[in-house]
Amino acid sequence: MKKAIYWLMGEKAGRTIIGTWNWLWGIPVESGGKVAVETAEEALRDMQTSVQKLSEAVATQVAAYQRAKQKYQDKAKEMQGFERQAMTAQKQGNEEAARLAMSKVIQIEQLLPQLEVQVQQAESYVNASKEKLRRERTKLEAYKTDMQNMKDMTEINEALAAMAKVNSDLNIDSARSQFEAAKSAVERRNLKQQAIAEFSENPDEKLQADLEKMTLDDAVAQRLQRLEASKDITN
């Protein structure tokens, strides 16, 4: 889908549309998640393309500068050649050839300063472009490092989010609280029932029951004593 939009709308317009959709769906770049990483990757690819184009432009400038410099050097050599021709013709007494050669020397002498200025300008442009290319390449490498750091940080954030989700799903703290609450409730009910049992018993009835138990115990003890005494007499 994204590639189709880029193909139809162009890369820059496509990124704008994709970014708008991400915002509408509640996943803006500012959220710092995968969308932010993808946006950064696309921007990094754009920067790489721009640096590559700049590198090609600098190469073109360097080639043009080398041609201008070579042209200047060729003209300087050509002038020296005409000077030698003028000197030779003059020695040979060929005045016309000497004058012709010297006129060419003068023409080139008038041209060389202009060529020299152009060569110097070309050299200045080339040096500035090379420096800019160097800075952009340095920035690009820094952005590549930042990109890797962003990916690592995103992975860490996702891992932390997964851990938080596991803790939330397990809900151990909540379960522990519920268990403690249930335990306390059972203990409170037990104490309450004991209190109810104690207060529901009639003190007089309890005293009467204790007296009857004591009387029964005495009667049993006496009977057992008499039984034991009768056994001794019989023996």
PDB file of C-alpha atoms in Angstrom:
ATOM      1  CA  MET A   1       0.000   0.000   0.000  1.00  0.00           C
ATOM      2  CA  LYS A   2       2.752   2.429   0.946  1.00  0.00           C
ATOM      3  CA  LYS A   3       4.736   1.679  -2.230  1.00  0.00           C
ATOM      4  CA  ALA A   4       1.633   2.212  -4.356  1.00  0.00           C
ATOM      5  CA  ILE A   5       1.029   5.623  -2.770  1.00  0.00           C
ATOM      6  CA  TYR A   6       4.671   6.598  -3.302  1.00  0.00           C
ATOM      7  CA  TRP A   7       4.413   5.505  -6.939  1.00  0.00           C
ATOM      8  CA  LEU A   8       1.214   7.484  -7.535  1.00  0.00           C
ATOM      9  CA  MET A   9       1.936  10.604  -5.476  1.00  0.00           C
ATOM     10  CA  GLY A  10       5.705  10.722  -5.350  1.00  0.00           C
ATOM     11  CA  GLU A  11       7.874   9.964  -2.330  1.00  0.00           C
ATOM     12  CA  LYS A  12       7.537  13.284  -0.498  1.00  0.00           C
ATOM     13  CA  ALA A  13       3.788  13.589  -1.023  1.00  0.00           C
ATOM     14  CA  GLY A  14       3.433   9.900  -0.180  1.00  0.00           C
ATOM     15  CA  ARG A  15       5.212  10.361   3.139  1.00  0.00           C
ATOM     16  CA  THR A  16       2.892  13.254   3.947  1.00  0.00           C
ATOM     17  CA  ILE A  17      -0.184  11.135   3.206  1.00  0.00           C
ATOM     18  CA  ILE A  18       1.131   8.172   5.200  1.00  0.00           C
ATOM     19  CA  GLY A  19       2.006  10.474   8.104  1.00  0.00           C
ATOM     20  CA  THR A  20      -1.497  11.970   8.016  1.00  0.00           C
ATOM     21  CA  TRP A  21      -3.078   8.527   8.051  1.00  0.00           C
ATOM     22  CA  ASN A  22      -0.891   7.514  10.971  1.00  0.00           C
ATOM     23  CA  TRP A  23      -2.048  10.608  12.839  1.00  0.00           C
ATOM     24  CA  LEU A  24      -5.711   9.893  12.082  1.00  0.00           C
ATOM     25  CA  TRP A  25      -5.319   6.344  13.354  1.00  0.00           C
ATOM     26  CA  GLY A  26      -3.726   7.584  16.536  1.00  0.00           C
ATOM     27  CA  ILE A  27      -0.156   6.531  15.818  1.00  0.00           C
ATOM     28  CA  PRO A  28       1.659   9.847  15.228  1.00  0.00           C
ATOM     29  CA  VAL A  29       5.414  10.173  14.918  1.00  0.00           C
ATOM     30  CA  GLU A  30       5.463  11.861  18.322  1.00  0.00           C
ATOM     31  CA  SER A  31       4.410   8.588  19.936  1.00  0.00           C
ATOM     32  CA  GLY A  32       7.993   7.414  19.475  1.00  0.00           C
ATOM     33  CA  GLY A  33       7.060   3.909  18.369  1.00  0.00           C
ATOM     34  CA  LYS A  34       7.571   1.992  15.147  1.00  0.00           C
ATOM     35  CA  VAL A  35       5.998   4.788  13.116  1.00  0.00           C
ATOM     36  CA  ALA A  36       8.699   7.188  14.298  1.00  0.00           C
ATOM     37  CA  VAL A  37      11.410   4.684  13.400  1.00  0.00           C
ATOM     38  CA  GLU A  38       9.936   4.116   9.933  1.00  0.00           C
ATOM     39  CA  THR A  39       9.692   7.864   9.356  1.00  0.00           C
ATOM     40  CA  ALA A  40      13.295   8.304  10.451  1.00  0.00           C
ATOM     41  CA  GLU A  41      14.393   5.489   8.123  1.00  0.00           C
ATOM     42  CA  GLU A  42      12.633   7.140   5.178  1.00  0.00           C
ATOM     43  CA  ALA A  43      14.213  10.486   6.019  1.00  0.00           C
ATOM     44  CA  LEU A  44      17.604   8.798   6.294  1.00  0.00           C
ATOM     45  CA  ARG A  45      17.150   7.259   2.852  1.00  0.00           C
ATOM     46  CA  ASP A  46      16.308  10.724   1.491  1.00  0.00           C
ATOM     47  CA  MET A  47      19.471  12.110   3.063  1.00  0.00           C
ATOM     48  CA  GLN A  48      21.524   9.285   1.568  1.00  0.00           C
ATOM     49  CA  THR A  49      20.066  10.049  -1.857  1.00  0.00           C
ATOM     50  CA  SER A  50      20.791  13.763  -1.427  1.00  0.00           C
ATOM     51  CA  VAL A  51      24.378  13.082  -0.354  1.00  0.00           C
ATOM     52  CA  GLN A  52      24.816  10.773  -3.334  1.00  0.00           C
ATOM     53  CA  LYS A  53      23.543  13.500  -5.688  1.00  0.00           C
ATOM     54  CA  LEU A  54      25.829  16.027  -4.003  1.00  0.00           C
ATOM     55  CA  SER A  55      28.750  13.647  -4.466  1.00  0.00           C
ATOM     56  CA  GLU A  56      27.947  13.352  -8.171  1.00  0.00           C
ATOM     57  CA  ALA A  57      27.664  17.146  -8.473  1.00  0.00           C
ATOM     58  CA  VAL A  58      31.036  17.605  -6.776  1.00  0.00           C
ATOM     59  CA  ALA A  59      32.560  15.055  -9.143  1.00  0.00           C
ATOM     60  CA  THR A  60      31.182  17.062 -12.079  1.00  0.00           C
ATOM     61  CA  GLN A  61      32.642  20.272 -10.642  1.00  0.00           C
ATOM     62  CA  VAL A  62      36.018  18.616 -10.094  1.00  0.00           C
ATOM     63  CA  ALA A  63      36.041  17.403 -13.692  1.00  0.00           C
ATOM     64  CA  ALA A  64      35.171  20.895 -14.962  1.00  0.00           C
ATOM     65  CA  TYR A  65      37.879  22.403 -12.769  1.00  0.00           C
ATOM     66  CA  GLN A  66      40.442  19.923 -14.045  1.00  0.00           C
ATOM     67  CA  ARG A  67      39.516  20.782 -17.648  1.00  0.00           C
ATOM     68  CA  ALA A  68      39.784  24.539 -16.953  1.00  0.00           C
ATOM     69  CA  LYS A  69      43.119  24.067 -15.223  1.00  0.00           C
ATOM     70  CA  GLN A  70      44.400  21.915 -18.049  1.00  0.00           C
ATOM     71  CA  LYS A  71      43.212  24.516 -20.582  1.00  0.00           C
ATOM     72  CA  TYR A  72      45.092  27.230 -18.706  1.00  0.00           C
ATOM     73  CA  GLN A  73      48.260  25.143 -18.606  1.00  0.00           C
ATOM     74  CA  ASP A  74      47.920  24.311 -22.292  1.00  0.00           C
ATOM     75  CA  LYS A  75      47.563  28.003 -23.160  1.00  0.00           C
ATOM     76  CA  ALA A  76      50.602  28.854 -21.060  1.00  0.00           C
ATOM     77  CA  LYS A  77      52.618  26.192 -22.889  1.00  0.00           C
ATOM     78  CA  GLU A  78      51.243  27.416 -26.209  1.00  0.00           C
ATOM     79  CA  MET A  79      52.406  30.952 -25.410  1.00  0.00           C
ATOM     80  CA  GLN A  80      55.865  29.677 -24.537  1.00  0.00           C
ATOM     81  CA  GLY A  81      55.930  27.848 -27.859  1.00  0.00           C
ATOM     82  CA  PHE A  82      55.061  31.012 -29.763  1.00  0.00           C
ATOM     83  CA  GLU A  83      57.767  32.891 -27.836  1.00  0.00           C
ATOM     84  CA  ARG A  84      60.314  30.307 -28.964  1.00  0.00           C
ATOM     85  CA  GLN A  85      59.014  30.573 -32.509  1.00  0.00           C
ATOM     86  CA  ALA A  86      59.370  34.359 -32.439  1.00  0.00           C
ATOM     87  CA  MET A  87      62.931  34.109 -31.116  1.00  0.00           C
ATOM     88  CA  THR A  88      63.889  31.517 -33.744  1.00  0.00           C
ATOM     89  CA  ALA A  89      62.326  33.506 -36.580  1.00  0.00           C
ATOM     90  CA  GLN A  90      64.061  36.648 -35.418  1.00  0.00           C
ATOM     91  CA  LYS A  91      67.438  34.893 -35.317  1.00  0.00           C
ATOM     92  CA  GLN A  92      66.825  33.616 -38.813  1.00  0.00           C
ATOM     93  CA  GLY A  93      65.960  37.121 -39.977  1.00  0.00           C
ATOM     94  CA  ASN A  94      62.366  36.207 -40.750  1.00  0.00           C
ATOM     95  CA  GLU A  95      60.782  39.372 -39.454  1.00  0.00           C
ATOM     96  CA  GLU A  96      57.245  38.586 -40.616  1.00  0.00           C
ATOM     97  CA  ALA A  97      57.199  35.164 -38.931  1.00  0.00           C
ATOM     98  CA  ALA A  98      58.661  36.681 -35.794  1.00  0.00           C
ATOM     99  CA  ARG A  99      56.007  39.391 -35.683  1.00  0.00           C
ATOM    100  CA  LEU A 100      53.216  36.845 -36.274  1.00  0.00           C
ATOM    101  CA  ALA A 101      54.454  34.584 -33.498  1.00  0.00           C
ATOM    102  CA  MET A 102      54.850  37.491 -31.117  1.00  0.00           C
ATOM    103  CA  SER A 103      51.331  38.764 -31.857  1.00  0.00           C
ATOM    104  CA  LYS A 104      50.009  35.357 -30.822  1.00  0.00           C
ATOM    105  CA  VAL A 105      52.073  35.571 -27.634  1.00  0.00           C
ATOM    106  CA  ILE A 106      50.473  38.930 -26.855  1.00  0.00           C
ATOM    107  CA  GLN A 107      46.951  37.582 -27.496  1.00  0.00           C
ATOM    108  CA  ILE A 108      47.513  34.634 -25.168  1.00  0.00           C
ATOM    109  CA  GLU A 109      49.070  36.912 -22.541  1.00  0.00           C
ATOM    110  CA  GLN A 110      45.869  38.952 -22.566  1.00  0.00           C
ATOM    111  CA  LEU A 111      43.762  35.789 -22.261  1.00  0.00           C
ATOM    112  CA  LEU A 112      45.745  34.035 -19.535  1.00  0.00           C
ATOM    113  CA  PRO A 113      44.714  36.376 -16.659  1.00  0.00           C
ATOM    114  CA  GLN A 114      41.057  35.743 -17.454  1.00  0.00           C
ATOM    115  CA  LEU A 115      41.646  32.009 -17.591  1.00  0.00           C
ATOM    116  CA  GLU A 116      43.586  32.176 -14.348  1.00  0.00           C
ATOM    117  CA  VAL A 117      40.696  33.949 -12.594  1.00  0.00           C
ATOM    118  CA  GLN A 118      38.274  31.342 -13.902  1.00  0.00           C
ATOM    119  CA  VAL A 119      40.512  28.520 -12.732  1.00  0.00           C
ATOM    120  CA  GLN A 120      40.834  30.085  -9.299  1.00  0.00           C
ATOM    121  CA  GLN A 121      37.049  30.513  -9.049  1.00  0.00           C
ATOM    122  CA  ALA A 122      36.537  26.918 -10.134  1.00  0.00           C
ATOM    123  CA  GLU A 123      39.056  25.771  -7.539  1.00  0.00           C
ATOM    124  CA  SER A 124      37.262  27.806  -4.856  1.00  0.00           C
ATOM    125  CA  TYR A 125      33.898  26.312  -5.839  1.00  0.00           C
ATOM    126  CA  VAL A 126      35.344  22.816  -5.842  1.00  0.00           C
ATOM    127  CA  ASN A 127      36.961  23.235  -2.421  1.00  0.00           C
ATOM    128  CA  ALA A 128      33.711  24.633  -0.967  1.00  0.00           C
ATOM    129  CA  SER A 129      31.707  21.779  -2.493  1.00  0.00           C
ATOM    130  CA  LYS A 130      34.167  19.195  -1.212  1.00  0.00           C
ATOM    131  CA  GLU A 131      33.935  20.681   2.274  1.00  0.00           C
ATOM    132  CA  LYS A 132      30.148  20.649   2.116  1.00  0.00           C
ATOM    133  CA  LEU A 133      30.192  17.048   0.925  1.00  0.00           C
ATOM    134  CA  ARG A 134      32.516  16.138   3.789  1.00  0.00           C
ATOM    135  CA  ARG A 135      30.190  17.796   6.324  1.00  0.00           C
ATOM    136  CA  GLU A 136      27.116  16.131   4.870  1.00  0.00           C
ATOM    137  CA  ARG A 137      28.792  12.736   4.899  1.00  0.00           C
ATOM    138  CA  THR A 138      29.786  13.263   8.530  1.00  0.00           C
ATOM    139  CA  LYS A 139      26.219  14.235   9.399  1.00  0.00           C
ATOM    140  CA  LEU A 140      24.906  11.231   7.484  1.00  0.00           C
ATOM    141  CA  GLU A 141      27.139   8.862   9.435  1.00  0.00           C
ATOM    142  CA  ALA A 142      25.967  10.492  12.668  1.00  0.00           C
ATOM    143  CA  TYR A 143      22.345  10.042  11.591  1.00  0.00           C
ATOM    144  CA  LYS A 144      23.037   6.402  10.741  1.00  0.00           C
ATOM    145  CA  THR A 145      24.361   5.904  14.259  1.00  0.00           C
ATOM    146  CA  ASP A 146      21.304   7.714  15.665  1.00  0.00           C
ATOM    147  CA  MET A 147      19.096   5.494  13.514  1.00  0.00           C
ATOM    148  CA  GLN A 148      20.621   2.346  14.972  1.00  0.00           C
ATOM    149  CA  ASN A 149      20.307   3.789  18.475  1.00  0.00           C
ATOM    150  CA  MET A 150      16.644   4.580  17.801  1.00  0.00           C
ATOM    151  CA  LYS A 151      16.031   1.011  16.674  1.00  0.00           C
ATOM    152  CA  ASP A 152      17.770  -0.359  19.772  1.00  0.00           C
ATOM    153  CA  MET A 153      15.806   1.996  22.013  1.00  0.00           C
ATOM    154  CA  THR A 154      12.546   1.032  20.300  1.00  0.00           C
ATOM    155  CA  GLU A 155      13.296  -2.649  20.857  1.00  0.00           C
ATOM    156  CA  ILE A 156      14.006  -1.947  24.520  1.00  0.00           C
ATOM    157  CA  ASN A 157      10.771   0.045  24.843  1.00  0.00           C
ATOM    158  CA  GLU A 158       8.838  -2.800  23.237  1.00  0.00           C
ATOM    159  CA  ALA A 159      10.451  -5.286  25.609  1.00  0.00           C
ATOM    160  CA  LEU A 160       9.560  -3.114  28.605  1.00  0.00           C
ATOM    161  CA  ALA A 161       6.013  -2.728  27.295  1.00  0.00           C
ATOM    162  CA  ALA A 162       5.749  -6.506  26.923  1.00  0.00           C
ATOM    163  CA  MET A 163       6.996  -6.986  30.483  1.00  0.00           C
ATOM    164  CA  ALA A 164       4.501  -4.431  31.767  1.00  0.00           C
ATOM    165  CA  LYS A 165       1.724  -6.192  29.856  1.00  0.00           C
ATOM    166  CA  VAL A 166       2.695  -9.551  31.366  1.00  0.00           C
ATOM    167  CA  ASN A 167       2.643  -8.076  34.862  1.00  0.00           C
ATOM    168  CA  SER A 168      -0.679  -6.428  34.146  1.00  0.00           C
ATOM    169  CA  ASP A 169      -2.179  -9.621  32.722  1.00  0.00           C
ATOM    170  CA  LEU A 170      -0.977 -11.748  35.635  1.00  0.00           C
ATOM    171  CA  ASN A 171      -2.246  -9.143  38.092  1.00  0.00           C
ATOM    172  CA  ILE A 172      -0.332 -10.806  40.927  1.00  0.00           C
ATOM    173  CA  ASP A 173      -0.594  -7.837  43.253  1.00  0.00           C
ATOM    174  CA  SER A 174      -4.347  -7.662  42.833  1.00  0.00           C
ATOM    175  CA  ALA A 175      -4.735 -11.402  43.410  1.00  0.00           C
ATOM    176  CA  ARG A 176      -2.587 -11.183  46.525  1.00  0.00           C
ATOM    177  CA  SER A 177      -4.731  -8.356  47.849  1.00  0.00           C
ATOM    178  CA  GLN A 178      -7.892 -10.335  47.166  1.00  0.00           C
ATOM    179  CA  PHE A 179      -6.457 -13.371  48.977  1.00  0.00           C
ATOM    180  CA  GLU A 180      -5.502 -11.319  52.018  1.00  0.00           C
ATOM    181  CA  ALA A 181      -8.949  -9.703  52.040  1.00  0.00           C
ATOM    182  CA  ALA A 182     -10.645 -13.112  51.897  1.00  0.00           C
ATOM    183  CA  LYS A 183      -8.429 -14.464  54.668  1.00  0.00           C
ATOM    184  CA  SER A 184      -9.237 -11.489  56.887  1.00  0.00           C
ATOM    185  CA  ALA A 185     -12.941 -11.929  56.182  1.00  0.00           C
ATOM    186  CA  VAL A 186     -12.829 -15.612  57.213  1.00  0.00           C
ATOM    187  CA  GLU A 187     -10.933 -14.774  60.407  1.00  0.00           C
ATOM    188  CA  ARG A 188     -13.398 -12.003  61.278  1.00  0.00           C
ATOM    189  CA  ARG A 189     -16.345 -14.368  60.710  1.00  0.00           C
ATOM    190  CA  ASN A 190     -14.757 -17.022  62.939  1.00  0.00           C
ATOM    191  CA  LEU A 191     -14.266 -14.534  65.777  1.00  0.00           C
ATOM    192  CA  LYS A 192     -17.803 -13.312  65.320  1.00  0.00           C
ATOM    193  CA  GLN A 193     -19.248 -16.832  65.525  1.00  0.00           C
ATOM    194  CA  GLN A 194     -17.238 -17.558  68.634  1.00  0.00           C
ATOM    195  CA  ALA A 195     -18.552 -14.404  70.255  1.00  0.00           C
ATOM    196  CA  ILE A 196     -22.098 -15.263  69.244  1.00  0.00           C
ATOM    197  CA  ALA A 197     -21.717 -18.754  70.721  1.00  0.00           C
ATOM    198  CA  GLU A 198     -20.381 -17.384  73.983  1.00  0.00           C
ATOM    199  CA  PHE A 199     -23.058 -14.763  74.384  1.00  0.00           C
ATOM    200  CA  SER A 200     -25.891 -17.069  73.297  1.00  0.00           C
ATOM    201  CA  GLU A 201     -25.201 -19.577  76.153  1.00  0.00           C
ATOM    202  CA  ASN A 202     -27.336 -19.051  79.367  1.00  0.00           C
ATOM    203  CA  PRO A 203     -25.047 -18.743  82.472  1.00  0.00           C
ATOM    204  CA  ASP A 204     -27.645 -20.357  84.792  1.00  0.00           C
ATOM    205  CA  GLU A 205     -28.112 -23.317  82.505  1.00  0.00           C
ATOM    206  CA  LYS A 206     -24.364 -23.715  82.246  1.00  0.00           C
ATOM    207  CA  LEU A 207     -24.040 -23.650  86.094  1.00  0.00           C
ATOM    208  CA  GLN A 208     -26.822 -26.221  86.457  1.00  0.00           C
ATOM    209  CA  ALA A 209     -25.195 -28.447  83.865  1.00  0.00           C
ATOM    210  CA  ASP A 210     -21.857 -28.194  85.647  1.00  0.00           C
ATOM    211  CA  LEU A 211     -23.466 -29.130  89.007  1.00  0.00           C
ATOM    212  CA  GLU A 212     -25.255 -32.090  87.490  1.00  0.00           C
ATOM    213  CA  LYS A 213     -22.025 -33.241  85.890  1.00  0.00           C
ATOM    214  CA  MET A 214     -20.205 -32.945  89.230  1.00  0.00           C
ATOM    215  CA  THR A 215     -22.987 -34.932  91.010  1.00  0.00           C
ATOM    216  CA  LEU A 216     -22.872 -37.620  88.343  1.00  0.00           C
ATOM    217  CA  ASP A 217     -19.114 -37.805  88.629  1.00  0.00           C
ATOM    218  CA  ASP A 218     -19.351 -38.248  92.436  1.00  0.00           C
ATOM    219  CA  ALA A 219     -21.957 -40.994  92.062  1.00  0.00           C
ATOM    220  CA  VAL A 220     -19.827 -42.846  89.534  1.00  0.00           C
ATOM    221  CA  ALA A 221     -16.793 -42.573  91.813  1.00  0.00           C
ATOM    222  CA  GLN A 222     -18.713 -43.929  94.824  1.00  0.00           C
ATOM    223  CA  ARG A 223     -20.076 -46.840  92.848  1.00  0.00           C
ATOM    224  CA  LEU A 224     -16.615 -47.723  91.610  1.00  0.00           C
ATOM    225  CA  GLN A 225     -15.249 -47.578  95.210  1.00  0.00           C
ATOM    226  CA  ARG A 226     -17.983 -49.905  96.475  1.00  0.00           C
ATOM    227  CA  LEU A 227     -17.322 -52.274  93.607  1.00  0.00           C
ATOM    228  CA  GLU A 228     -13.668 -52.363  94.428  1.00  0.00           C
ATOM    229  CA  ALA A 229     -14.365 -52.935  98.150  1.00  0.00           C
ATOM    230  CA  SER A 230     -16.709 -55.849  97.445  1.00  0.00           C
ATOM    231  CA  LYS A 231     -14.035 -57.524  95.338  1.00  0.00           C
ATOM    232  CA  ASP A 232     -11.562 -57.271  98.254  1.00  0.00           C
ATOM    233  CA  ILE A 233     -14.044 -58.919 100.700  1.00  0.00           C
ATOM    234  CA  THR A 234     -14.787 -61.724  98.354  1.00  0.00           C
ATOM    235  CA  ASN A 235     -11.132 -62.504  97.880  1.00  0.00           C
TER     236      ASN A 235
END
